[in-house]
Coordinates of C-alpha atoms (C1' of nucleotides) in Angstrom, one line a residue:
Chain A
M24 CA -9.5 -1.3 35.2
G25 CA -7.5 -4.1 36.7
K26 CA -8.9 -7.3 35.3
K27 CA -6.0 -9.5 35.3
V28 CA -5.1 -10.5 31.4
K29 CA -6.0 -13.7 29.9
V30 CA -5.0 -14.7 26.4
R31 CA -6.1 -17.8 24.9
F32 CA -4.5 -19.7 21.7
A33 CA -6.9 -22.1 20.5
P34 CA -5.6 -24.0 17.5
S35 CA -7.8 -26.4 15.5
P36 CA -5.1 -28.8 14.9
T37 CA -6.4 -30.6 11.6
G38 CA -2.4 -30.7 10.6
D39 CA 0.9 -30.0 11.9
L40 CA 1.0 -26.4 13.4
H41 CA 2.7 -23.9 11.0
V42 CA 4.2 -21.0 10.8
G43 CA 1.0 -18.7 10.7
N44 CA -0.2 -20.4 13.7
I45 CA 3.1 -20.2 15.6
R46 CA 3.1 -16.7 14.8
T47 CA -0.1 -16.3 16.4
A48 CA 0.8 -18.6 19.5
L49 CA 4.2 -16.5 19.7
F50 CA 1.7 -13.3 20.1
D51 CA -0.6 -14.5 22.5
W52 CA 2.1 -15.8 24.4
A53 CA 4.0 -12.6 24.8
Y54 CA 1.4 -10.3 25.3
A55 CA 0.2 -12.7 28.1
R56 CA 3.7 -12.6 29.5
H57 CA 4.1 -9.1 28.9
T58 CA 1.0 -7.8 31.0
G59 CA 1.6 -10.6 33.4
G60 CA -1.3 -12.3 32.6
T61 CA -2.7 -15.8 32.0
F62 CA -1.6 -17.9 28.7
L63 CA -4.4 -20.4 27.8
F64 CA -4.0 -23.2 25.4
R65 CA -7.5 -24.6 24.3
I66 CA -8.0 -27.5 21.5
E67 CA -10.6 -26.5 19.0
D68 CA -11.6 -30.3 18.2
T69 CA -15.2 -29.4 17.3
D70 CA -14.6 -30.5 13.5
T71 CA -14.2 -34.5 14.5
T72 CA -13.6 -35.4 10.6
R73 CA -10.5 -33.4 10.2
V74 CA -9.1 -33.0 13.8
T75 CA -6.8 -36.3 14.9
D76 CA -5.0 -37.0 18.1
E77 CA -1.7 -37.1 16.3
Y78 CA -2.0 -33.4 15.5
I79 CA -3.5 -32.5 18.7
Q80 CA -0.4 -34.0 20.7
A81 CA 2.2 -32.5 17.8
A82 CA 0.5 -29.1 18.6
I83 CA 1.3 -29.8 22.3
D84 CA 4.7 -30.9 21.8
T85 CA 5.6 -27.8 19.1
L86 CA 4.4 -25.4 21.6
K87 CA 6.6 -27.0 24.3
W88 CA 9.5 -27.3 21.9
L89 CA 9.4 -23.5 21.3
G90 CA 8.7 -22.9 25.1
L91 CA 5.5 -21.2 24.9
N92 CA 4.5 -22.4 28.1
W93 CA 0.9 -22.2 29.1
D94 CA -1.0 -21.4 32.6
E95 CA -3.8 -23.3 31.6
G96 CA -4.7 -26.0 29.2
P97 CA -3.9 -29.7 28.3
E98 CA -1.5 -31.3 30.8
V99 CA -1.4 -28.3 33.1
G100 CA -5.3 -28.2 33.6
G101 CA -6.9 -25.1 35.4
D102 CA -9.8 -23.9 37.0
N103 CA -11.8 -23.8 33.7
G104 CA -11.2 -26.9 32.0
P105 CA -11.8 -29.3 30.4
Y106 CA -9.5 -27.5 27.6
L107 CA -10.3 -29.7 24.7
Q108 CA -13.6 -28.8 23.2
S109 CA -14.6 -32.3 22.4
Q110 CA -14.9 -32.9 26.3
R111 CA -17.3 -29.9 26.7
L112 CA -20.3 -31.0 24.4
D113 CA -22.7 -31.3 27.4
I114 CA -22.0 -27.4 27.7
Y115 CA -22.6 -26.2 24.5
A116 CA -25.8 -28.4 24.3
E117 CA -26.8 -26.6 27.2
W118 CA -26.4 -23.2 25.8
A119 CA -28.0 -24.3 22.4
Q120 CA -31.0 -25.0 24.2
K121 CA -30.8 -22.1 26.2
F122 CA -30.9 -19.9 23.1
L123 CA -33.8 -22.0 21.6
D124 CA -35.6 -21.2 24.7
Q125 CA -34.8 -17.6 24.3
K126 CA -36.1 -17.7 20.7
D127 CA -32.3 -16.3 19.9
A128 CA -32.0 -19.5 17.8
Y129 CA -34.4 -21.8 16.0
H130 CA -34.5 -24.8 14.4
C131 CA -33.9 -25.1 10.6
Y132 CA -35.0 -28.0 8.4
C133 CA -33.3 -27.1 5.0
T134 CA -31.3 -29.5 3.3
P135 CA -27.8 -28.8 2.1
A136 CA -29.0 -29.0 -1.3
E137 CA -31.9 -26.6 -0.8
L138 CA -29.2 -24.3 0.7
E139 CA -26.7 -24.6 -2.0
A140 CA -29.7 -23.8 -4.7
T141 CA -30.5 -20.4 -2.5
R142 CA -26.8 -19.4 -2.8
E143 CA -26.8 -20.2 -6.5
A144 CA -29.6 -18.1 -7.2
Q145 CA -28.2 -15.2 -4.9
R146 CA -24.9 -15.5 -6.8
A147 CA -27.0 -15.0 -9.9
A148 CA -28.9 -11.9 -8.7
N149 CA -26.2 -10.4 -7.6
V150 CA -27.2 -10.0 -4.0
A151 CA -25.8 -11.1 -0.7
P152 CA -25.4 -14.8 -0.3
G153 CA -26.4 -16.3 3.0
Y154 CA -29.4 -18.1 4.7
D155 CA -32.5 -16.6 3.7
G156 CA -34.5 -17.1 6.9
K157 CA -36.8 -19.3 5.6
C158 CA -37.3 -21.5 8.9
R159 CA -37.1 -18.3 11.3
D160 CA -41.0 -18.7 11.7
L161 CA -42.0 -22.1 11.1
T162 CA -45.5 -23.1 12.6
A163 CA -46.2 -26.5 14.5
E164 CA -47.6 -27.6 11.3
Q165 CA -44.8 -27.1 8.8
I166 CA -42.4 -28.4 11.2
A167 CA -44.6 -31.3 11.8
A168 CA -44.2 -32.2 7.8
Y169 CA -40.6 -31.4 7.6
K170 CA -40.1 -34.4 10.5
A171 CA -42.4 -36.5 8.7
E172 CA -40.4 -35.9 5.7
G173 CA -37.7 -37.3 7.8
R174 CA -35.4 -34.1 7.7
E175 CA -33.2 -33.3 10.1
A176 CA -32.7 -29.9 11.8
V177 CA -29.7 -27.9 12.5
I178 CA -30.0 -25.1 15.2
R179 CA -29.3 -21.5 13.7
M180 CA -28.9 -18.5 15.6
R181 CA -31.1 -15.5 14.5
M182 CA -29.2 -12.5 13.7
P183 CA -31.8 -9.1 14.3
E184 CA -31.8 -6.3 12.0
G185 CA -29.2 -3.9 12.8
S186 CA -25.2 -4.1 12.6
T187 CA -22.5 -5.0 14.8
T188 CA -19.4 -2.5 15.6
F189 CA -16.7 -3.2 17.7
V190 CA -13.3 -2.0 18.3
D191 CA -10.3 -4.3 16.8
E192 CA -6.9 -3.2 18.8
I193 CA -5.0 -3.6 15.7
R194 CA -7.5 -2.2 12.9
G195 CA -9.7 0.4 14.8
E196 CA -13.4 0.8 14.8
V197 CA -15.1 -2.4 12.5
S198 CA -18.8 -2.5 11.6
F199 CA -20.9 -5.3 9.8
D200 CA -24.3 -4.6 8.8
H201 CA -26.5 -7.9 9.4
K202 CA -27.5 -7.7 6.1
F203 CA -24.1 -9.2 5.3
V204 CA -24.1 -11.5 8.3
P205 CA -26.5 -14.4 8.0
D206 CA -28.3 -16.4 10.4
F207 CA -25.6 -19.2 11.0
V208 CA -25.6 -22.6 12.1
L209 CA -24.6 -23.1 15.8
V210 CA -25.1 -27.2 15.9
R211 CA -25.1 -29.6 13.3
A212 CA -28.1 -31.8 12.4
D213 CA -26.2 -34.6 14.3
G214 CA -26.3 -32.6 17.5
S215 CA -22.6 -31.5 17.6
P216 CA -21.5 -28.0 18.0
L217 CA -19.5 -25.6 15.8
Y218 CA -16.8 -23.5 16.1
T219 CA -19.4 -20.2 16.1
L220 CA -21.1 -21.7 19.3
A221 CA -18.2 -23.0 21.0
V222 CA -15.5 -20.3 20.5
A223 CA -17.9 -17.7 21.9
V224 CA -18.9 -19.7 25.1
D225 CA -15.8 -21.1 25.8
D226 CA -14.0 -17.4 25.6
I227 CA -16.8 -16.3 28.0
L228 CA -16.8 -19.0 30.4
M229 CA -13.0 -19.4 30.4
K230 CA -12.9 -15.8 31.2
V231 CA -10.8 -15.0 28.1
T232 CA -10.0 -11.1 28.1
H233 CA -8.0 -10.7 24.9
V234 CA -8.5 -12.6 21.8
L235 CA -5.7 -11.9 19.6
R236 CA -6.0 -14.3 16.2
G237 CA -5.8 -14.5 12.3
E238 CA -7.4 -11.7 10.6
D239 CA -9.2 -14.7 8.5
L240 CA -11.6 -14.6 11.7
L241 CA -12.3 -11.0 11.6
S242 CA -15.6 -11.4 9.8
S243 CA -16.7 -14.0 12.3
T244 CA -16.4 -11.7 15.0
P245 CA -20.0 -10.4 14.9
R246 CA -21.2 -13.7 14.9
Q247 CA -19.3 -14.6 18.1
I248 CA -20.6 -11.0 19.7
R249 CA -24.1 -12.3 18.7
V250 CA -23.5 -15.4 20.8
Y251 CA -22.3 -13.1 23.8
Q252 CA -25.6 -11.0 23.4
A253 CA -27.4 -14.4 24.0
M254 CA -25.4 -15.4 26.4
G255 CA -26.7 -12.3 28.4
V256 CA -22.6 -11.2 28.7
K257 CA -22.8 -7.5 29.0
P258 CA -20.8 -5.6 26.5
E259 CA -17.9 -4.4 29.1
D260 CA -17.4 -8.0 29.3
Y261 CA -16.6 -9.1 25.6
P262 CA -13.3 -9.7 24.9
V263 CA -11.1 -7.2 23.3
F264 CA -10.1 -8.5 19.9
A265 CA -7.1 -8.1 17.8
H266 CA -7.0 -9.4 14.7
L267 CA -3.4 -10.3 13.5
P268 CA -2.3 -9.9 9.8
F269 CA -1.2 -12.9 8.0
V270 CA 1.9 -14.4 7.4
M271 CA 2.1 -15.1 3.4
G272 CA 4.5 -17.1 1.6
Q273 CA 7.7 -16.0 -0.5
D274 CA 5.6 -14.7 -3.5
N275 CA 2.2 -14.3 -3.4
A276 CA -0.7 -15.5 -1.5
K277 CA -1.0 -17.5 2.1
L278 CA 1.9 -19.8 3.4
S279 CA 1.3 -23.4 1.7
K280 CA 3.3 -26.5 1.4
R281 CA 4.5 -25.3 -1.8
N282 CA 5.4 -22.1 -0.9
G283 CA 8.0 -22.7 1.4
E284 CA 7.9 -25.3 4.5
V285 CA 5.3 -24.2 6.7
S286 CA 5.5 -27.2 9.2
I287 CA 7.5 -26.3 12.6
A288 CA 8.4 -29.9 12.6
W289 CA 10.4 -29.1 9.3
Y290 CA 12.4 -26.3 10.7
R291 CA 13.3 -28.3 14.0
E292 CA 14.5 -30.9 11.9
Q293 CA 16.6 -28.5 9.9
G294 CA 18.5 -27.1 12.8
Y295 CA 16.8 -24.3 13.6
L296 CA 16.6 -23.0 17.2
P297 CA 13.3 -22.3 18.8
E298 CA 14.4 -18.8 20.2
A299 CA 15.7 -18.4 16.4
I300 CA 12.3 -19.1 15.0
C301 CA 10.1 -17.0 17.6
N302 CA 13.0 -14.1 17.1
Y303 CA 12.1 -14.1 13.4
L304 CA 8.1 -14.9 13.5
A305 CA 8.3 -11.8 16.2
L306 CA 9.4 -9.5 13.5
L307 CA 6.9 -10.6 11.2
G308 CA 3.8 -8.1 11.7
W309 CA 5.5 -6.4 14.8
S310 CA 8.7 -4.3 15.8
P311 CA 10.2 -3.4 19.0
G312 CA 9.9 0.2 17.1
D313 CA 13.5 1.0 17.4
D314 CA 16.4 -0.6 15.2
R315 CA 16.7 -3.7 17.5
E316 CA 15.9 -7.1 15.8
N317 CA 17.9 -9.6 17.6
I318 CA 16.1 -10.0 20.9
T319 CA 15.5 -12.8 23.6
M320 CA 12.1 -14.4 24.4
A321 CA 12.6 -12.3 27.6
E322 CA 13.1 -9.2 26.0
L323 CA 10.1 -10.1 23.7
C324 CA 8.0 -10.5 26.3
E325 CA 9.3 -6.9 28.0
L326 CA 8.5 -5.0 24.7
F327 CA 5.7 -7.0 23.0
T328 CA 2.8 -4.6 22.7
V329 CA -0.4 -5.0 20.5
E330 CA -0.2 -1.4 19.8
K331 CA 3.0 -2.1 17.9
V332 CA 1.4 -4.8 15.8
H333 CA 1.0 -4.2 12.1
S334 CA -2.2 -4.2 10.1
S335 CA -0.7 -5.4 7.0
P336 CA 0.4 -8.9 6.1
A337 CA 4.1 -10.0 6.1
R338 CA 6.1 -12.3 3.7
F339 CA 8.0 -15.2 5.0
D340 CA 11.6 -14.9 4.0
M341 CA 13.6 -18.1 4.8
K342 CA 17.2 -16.1 4.1
K343 CA 16.1 -13.5 7.0
L344 CA 15.4 -16.4 9.3
E345 CA 18.6 -18.1 8.5
A346 CA 20.7 -15.1 9.2
I347 CA 19.0 -15.0 12.9
N348 CA 19.7 -18.6 13.4
G349 CA 23.1 -18.1 12.5
D350 CA 23.4 -15.1 14.8
K351 CA 21.6 -17.5 17.7
I352 CA 23.9 -20.3 17.1
R353 CA 27.1 -17.9 17.5
A354 CA 25.2 -16.6 20.7
L355 CA 25.4 -20.2 22.1
T356 CA 27.6 -21.4 25.2
P357 CA 29.6 -24.2 24.5
D358 CA 27.4 -26.3 26.5
E359 CA 24.5 -25.2 24.8
F360 CA 25.8 -25.8 21.7
L361 CA 27.1 -28.9 22.6
K362 CA 23.6 -30.1 24.0
W363 CA 22.1 -28.9 20.7
S364 CA 24.5 -30.4 18.2
L365 CA 24.8 -33.7 19.6
P366 CA 21.6 -35.2 18.6
F367 CA 22.2 -34.0 15.1
L368 CA 25.5 -35.9 15.1
T369 CA 23.9 -39.3 16.0
K370 CA 21.0 -39.2 13.7
A371 CA 23.6 -38.8 11.1
G372 CA 25.5 -41.7 12.1
I373 CA 28.5 -39.5 12.7
I374 CA 29.0 -40.7 16.2
T375 CA 27.2 -43.0 18.7
G376 CA 27.4 -41.0 21.8
T377 CA 30.7 -42.3 23.9
D378 CA 32.6 -40.2 26.1
S379 CA 35.6 -40.1 24.0
E380 CA 33.5 -39.2 21.1
I381 CA 31.7 -36.4 22.9
A382 CA 34.9 -35.1 24.2
L383 CA 36.0 -34.6 21.0
V384 CA 32.8 -33.0 19.6
K385 CA 33.0 -30.7 22.5
A386 CA 36.8 -29.6 21.4
A387 CA 35.9 -29.2 17.9
L388 CA 32.5 -27.2 18.0
P389 CA 34.2 -23.8 18.8
I390 CA 35.8 -24.1 15.4
I391 CA 32.9 -24.6 13.7
Q392 CA 30.5 -22.2 15.7
E393 CA 30.5 -19.2 13.6
R394 CA 30.6 -21.0 10.0
I395 CA 27.2 -22.9 10.2
V396 CA 23.8 -21.5 9.7
K397 CA 21.7 -24.5 10.9
L398 CA 22.4 -27.2 13.2
N399 CA 22.1 -29.9 10.5
E400 CA 25.5 -28.6 9.3
V401 CA 27.3 -29.7 12.0
P402 CA 27.5 -33.6 11.0
Q403 CA 29.1 -32.6 7.5
M404 CA 31.5 -30.1 9.2
L405 CA 32.8 -32.7 11.8
K406 CA 32.5 -35.7 9.8
F407 CA 36.5 -35.7 8.8
L408 CA 37.3 -36.4 12.7
F409 CA 35.2 -39.4 13.2
I410 CA 34.8 -41.1 9.9
K411 CA 36.6 -44.7 9.8
E412 CA 36.9 -45.2 5.9
F413 CA 38.5 -41.7 4.9
A414 CA 38.5 -40.9 1.2
V415 CA 39.4 -37.5 -0.4
E416 CA 35.9 -36.3 -2.0
A417 CA 36.0 -37.0 -5.5
D418 CA 36.0 -33.4 -6.9
S419 CA 39.0 -32.6 -5.1
V420 CA 41.2 -35.5 -5.8
S421 CA 42.3 -33.9 -9.0
K422 CA 43.6 -31.0 -7.1
I423 CA 46.0 -32.6 -5.2
T424 CA 47.7 -34.6 -7.9
D425 CA 49.8 -32.3 -9.7
D426 CA 53.2 -31.8 -9.0
V427 CA 53.2 -28.9 -6.8
S428 CA 50.6 -30.3 -4.4
K429 CA 52.9 -33.6 -4.4
D430 CA 55.8 -31.8 -3.3
V431 CA 53.8 -29.9 -0.9
L432 CA 52.4 -32.8 0.7
K433 CA 55.9 -34.7 0.7
R434 CA 57.7 -31.5 2.5
S435 CA 54.5 -31.0 5.0
L436 CA 55.3 -35.0 5.8
K437 CA 59.0 -34.5 6.3
E438 CA 58.3 -31.7 8.4
L439 CA 55.7 -32.9 10.5
E440 CA 56.6 -36.2 11.4
P441 CA 59.3 -34.9 13.8
L442 CA 57.1 -32.7 15.8
T443 CA 56.9 -33.7 19.1
T444 CA 54.5 -31.2 20.5
W445 CA 51.0 -31.4 18.1
N446 CA 48.9 -28.3 18.3
H447 CA 47.8 -25.8 15.9
D448 CA 50.5 -23.1 16.7
S449 CA 53.5 -25.9 16.3
I450 CA 51.8 -27.3 13.2
E451 CA 51.3 -24.0 11.7
A452 CA 54.9 -22.7 12.5
A453 CA 56.0 -26.1 11.0
L454 CA 54.2 -25.4 8.0
R455 CA 54.7 -22.0 7.1
A456 CA 58.6 -22.4 7.6
C457 CA 58.7 -25.0 4.8
L458 CA 55.8 -24.3 2.5
I459 CA 55.6 -20.3 2.6
E460 CA 59.1 -19.6 3.5
E461 CA 61.3 -22.7 1.9
M462 CA 59.1 -23.0 -1.1
G463 CA 57.7 -19.8 -1.5
L464 CA 54.2 -20.8 -2.3
K465 CA 51.3 -18.6 -1.6
P466 CA 49.3 -19.6 1.8
R467 CA 46.1 -20.8 -0.3
I468 CA 47.9 -23.2 -2.6
A469 CA 50.2 -24.6 0.0
F470 CA 47.8 -25.0 3.0
G471 CA 45.0 -25.7 0.2
A472 CA 46.5 -29.1 -0.5
V473 CA 47.2 -29.7 3.0
R474 CA 43.4 -29.2 3.6
I475 CA 42.2 -31.5 1.0
A476 CA 44.5 -34.1 2.1
T477 CA 43.3 -34.3 5.7
T478 CA 39.8 -33.1 5.7
G479 CA 38.9 -34.5 2.3
S480 CA 37.5 -31.2 1.1
T481 CA 38.6 -27.7 -0.1
I482 CA 35.8 -26.5 2.4
S483 CA 36.5 -27.2 6.2
P484 CA 37.3 -25.5 9.5
P485 CA 40.7 -23.9 10.4
L486 CA 43.2 -26.2 8.9
F487 CA 45.6 -26.4 11.6
E488 CA 43.1 -26.5 14.8
S489 CA 41.7 -29.4 12.5
M490 CA 44.8 -31.0 12.2
E491 CA 45.2 -30.8 15.8
L492 CA 42.0 -32.5 16.6
L493 CA 42.6 -35.2 14.0
G494 CA 45.6 -35.9 15.8
K495 CA 49.4 -36.6 14.4
E496 CA 48.9 -40.1 13.7
A497 CA 45.8 -40.0 11.6
S498 CA 47.2 -36.7 10.0
L499 CA 50.4 -38.0 8.9
A500 CA 48.7 -41.3 7.7
R501 CA 46.2 -39.0 5.6
I502 CA 48.6 -36.9 3.9
A503 CA 50.7 -40.2 2.9
A504 CA 47.5 -41.8 1.8
A505 CA 46.9 -38.7 -0.6
L506 CA 50.4 -39.3 -2.0
T507 CA 49.3 -42.2 -3.7
L508 CA 46.4 -40.8 -5.3
Chain B
rG21 C1' -20.3 -10.7 -7.7
rG22 C1' -21.0 -8.8 -2.1
rC23 C1' -18.9 -7.7 2.5
rC24 C1' -14.6 -6.6 5.2
rC25 C1' -9.2 -6.0 5.7
rC26 C1' -4.9 -4.0 3.6
rG27 C1' -1.0 -0.6 0.3
rU28 C1' 7.2 2.6 2.5
rC29 C1' 13.3 -0.4 -0.7
rG30 C1' 13.0 -7.5 -3.8
rU31 C1' 11.8 -9.1 1.9
rC32 C1' 10.9 -7.5 7.0
rU33 C1' 10.5 -2.7 8.8
rA34 C1' 11.3 2.7 11.4
rG35 C1' 8.2 7.0 10.4
rC36 C1' 2.4 8.8 13.4
rG37 C1' 2.4 17.2 9.1
rG38 C1' 8.3 20.0 9.1
rC39 C1' 14.3 16.3 12.3
rC40 C1' 13.1 12.7 5.5
rU41 C1' 18.3 14.9 -0.2
rA42 C1' 13.1 8.4 4.2
rG43 C1' 16.6 5.5 8.5
rG44 C1' 17.9 -0.1 10.1
rA45 C1' 17.7 -5.3 9.2
rC46 C1' 18.2 -9.6 5.3
rU47 C1' 19.3 -10.4 0.3
rC48 C1' 22.3 -9.0 -3.5
rU49 C1' 26.7 -6.3 -5.9
rG50 C1' 31.8 -4.6 -5.2
rG51 C1' 36.1 -4.1 -1.4
rC52 C1' 39.1 -4.8 3.1
rU53 C1' 40.9 -9.1 6.6
rU54 C1' 42.1 -13.8 5.6
rC55 C1' 44.9 -20.9 5.5
rU56 C1' 39.5 -22.6 2.8
rC57 C1' 34.6 -21.4 4.2
rA58 C1' 32.4 -18.5 7.7
rA59 C1' 32.4 -14.4 10.8
rG60 C1' 33.8 -9.4 10.8
rC61 C1' 34.3 -4.3 9.1
rC62 C1' 33.4 -0.6 4.8
rA63 C1' 30.8 1.0 0.7
rG64 C1' 26.8 0.4 -3.1
rC65 C1' 22.2 -0.5 -5.3
rU66 C1' 17.1 0.0 -4.8
rA67 C1' 10.7 2.4 -1.8
rC68 C1' 6.5 6.1 0.0
rG69 C1' 1.2 2.1 -6.1
rA70 C1' -1.6 5.9 -9.1
rG71 C1' -4.7 10.4 -9.2
rG72 C1' -6.7 14.4 -6.6
rG73 C1' -7.6 17.4 -2.4
rU74 C1' -6.5 19.9 3.0
rU75 C1' -2.2 22.7 4.7
rC76 C1' 3.0 27.7 4.5
rG77 C1' 4.6 22.5 4.7
rA78 C1' 2.3 15.6 3.4
rA79 C1' 5.4 8.9 3.3
rU80 C1' 2.2 10.9 7.5
rC81 C1' -4.8 13.9 7.3
rC82 C1' -9.4 13.2 3.5
rC83 C1' -11.4 11.6 -1.2
rU84 C1' -11.1 8.6 -5.9
rU85 C1' -8.9 4.9 -8.1
rC86 C1' -5.9 0.3 -8.9
rG87 C1' -3.6 -3.7 -6.6
rG88 C1' -3.6 -7.7 -3.1
rG89 C1' -5.6 -10.4 0.8
rG90 C1' -9.9 -12.6 3.9
rC91 C1' -14.8 -14.0 4.2
rU92 C1' -19.1 -15.4 1.8
rA93 C1' -20.1 -23.8 5.0
rC94 C1' -23.8 -28.4 8.9
rC95 C1' -14.4 -25.8 8.0
rA96 C1' -12.1 -23.0 11.5

RNA sequence: GGCCCCGUCGUCUAGCGGCCUAGGACUCUGGCUUCUCAAGCCAGCUACGAGGGUUCGAAUCCCUUCGGGGCUACCA
């Protein structure tokens, strides 16, 4: 016992990080934090045709935004770097050569077309598809002949007879017969390494102890173990594997663009809080065991264990995410809420960021905090306080042009004008006195008209507080203006 | 097709042989509260995929079956 835990998150940024990636990163991070171990972040960019610098940077930014800080990896460095596989090419080449020397691997001269033909035939014959081992034991003459033809070779790992059995921390013992694990390619014809080589070499060299990753990689585990063996790693030094269940879309299969938004950047723009995203994602495939659901990042670290992770896939439910986001927003301190809201207000063009604007926003936020679910609702809610050319919403106009409404507005104006103290208490007292008591109107009818006149909409934050914030002058001007509609 | 993984309310889950006439959360429906919208509170709807075993007793163990998913690349 006693080896310090080291967990890695090693995405291949071929696009923006999505919900599934992040759930994996979150579990990796939480497990590292739970055990007091190390969280390592590595970029798997061996597929240079699909990974771009922009995506790599976006992945780094996303992890940072979510608060999933890493101890080893890009930007922070560490003793086992570099952490971009594209910068470790010589290491992989060295190991590939060693495997070749040991006869664990061999050069394969088959062309893609030939391989494809073999697969076709296998499929037709209803046998397990895969490389048939044609180049396993080539003679010097055969090699010379292939080279003369101008063929280029890939390096293939030799899978011995037998099987690989390992214990997956989530699924239990899993076994693969090598009949179904064909010899696999380690190095492309152009000399560049493949995932199968790089991932195994790096996990060993970087001293990773736990590999928690998506279940799509479950069947690649025997290949990874094969590389460990060729590297001379003792079985007790293999990392522990745990394959996480998928996060799927609302209806059917894996999460996709059509199937709800998958890019974390989108959630950020919509006004989801990182803590809400993490809290929700943590509940997909894991639970604390009791009925707790709303947990903080600190609690997640404290409670997270691999044995509480499920083996079955989970569907992503936007409604539940929204509910949690609403909870998290309500739990924000005034200063935090202000900090999160300001960017949305400036981006929407509601404020420019002057001190007086910020002061007003700060005063107004408490009355909307429990009525929004996402931060991007803040601008719409507070717009009436800042808008220069105020106008009642088109479909609300007809609701205040009837006789009763006109009376309400006239009486309100008359009653409010003499007020020397302008706050929600004095406003409410004045309006209740004239509209409810004197006119005998139902509150929803009476205040509804005033609401439309002053905020422009049938839906608004609490009326009296809104009017207080708006100020006496503007409030009266808007009521007067409404009378002319 | 082959190999592998998976299967409790619509969704996320609790459950690891008796505490289960299956609990919680989200959604939905109804109600209370109420100046709108929310929030809050109360109530309701709805699940162990199917079939066989094992057992005094099964959501929990075994088998079969059906269904879903992954892999089957010089992607990861």
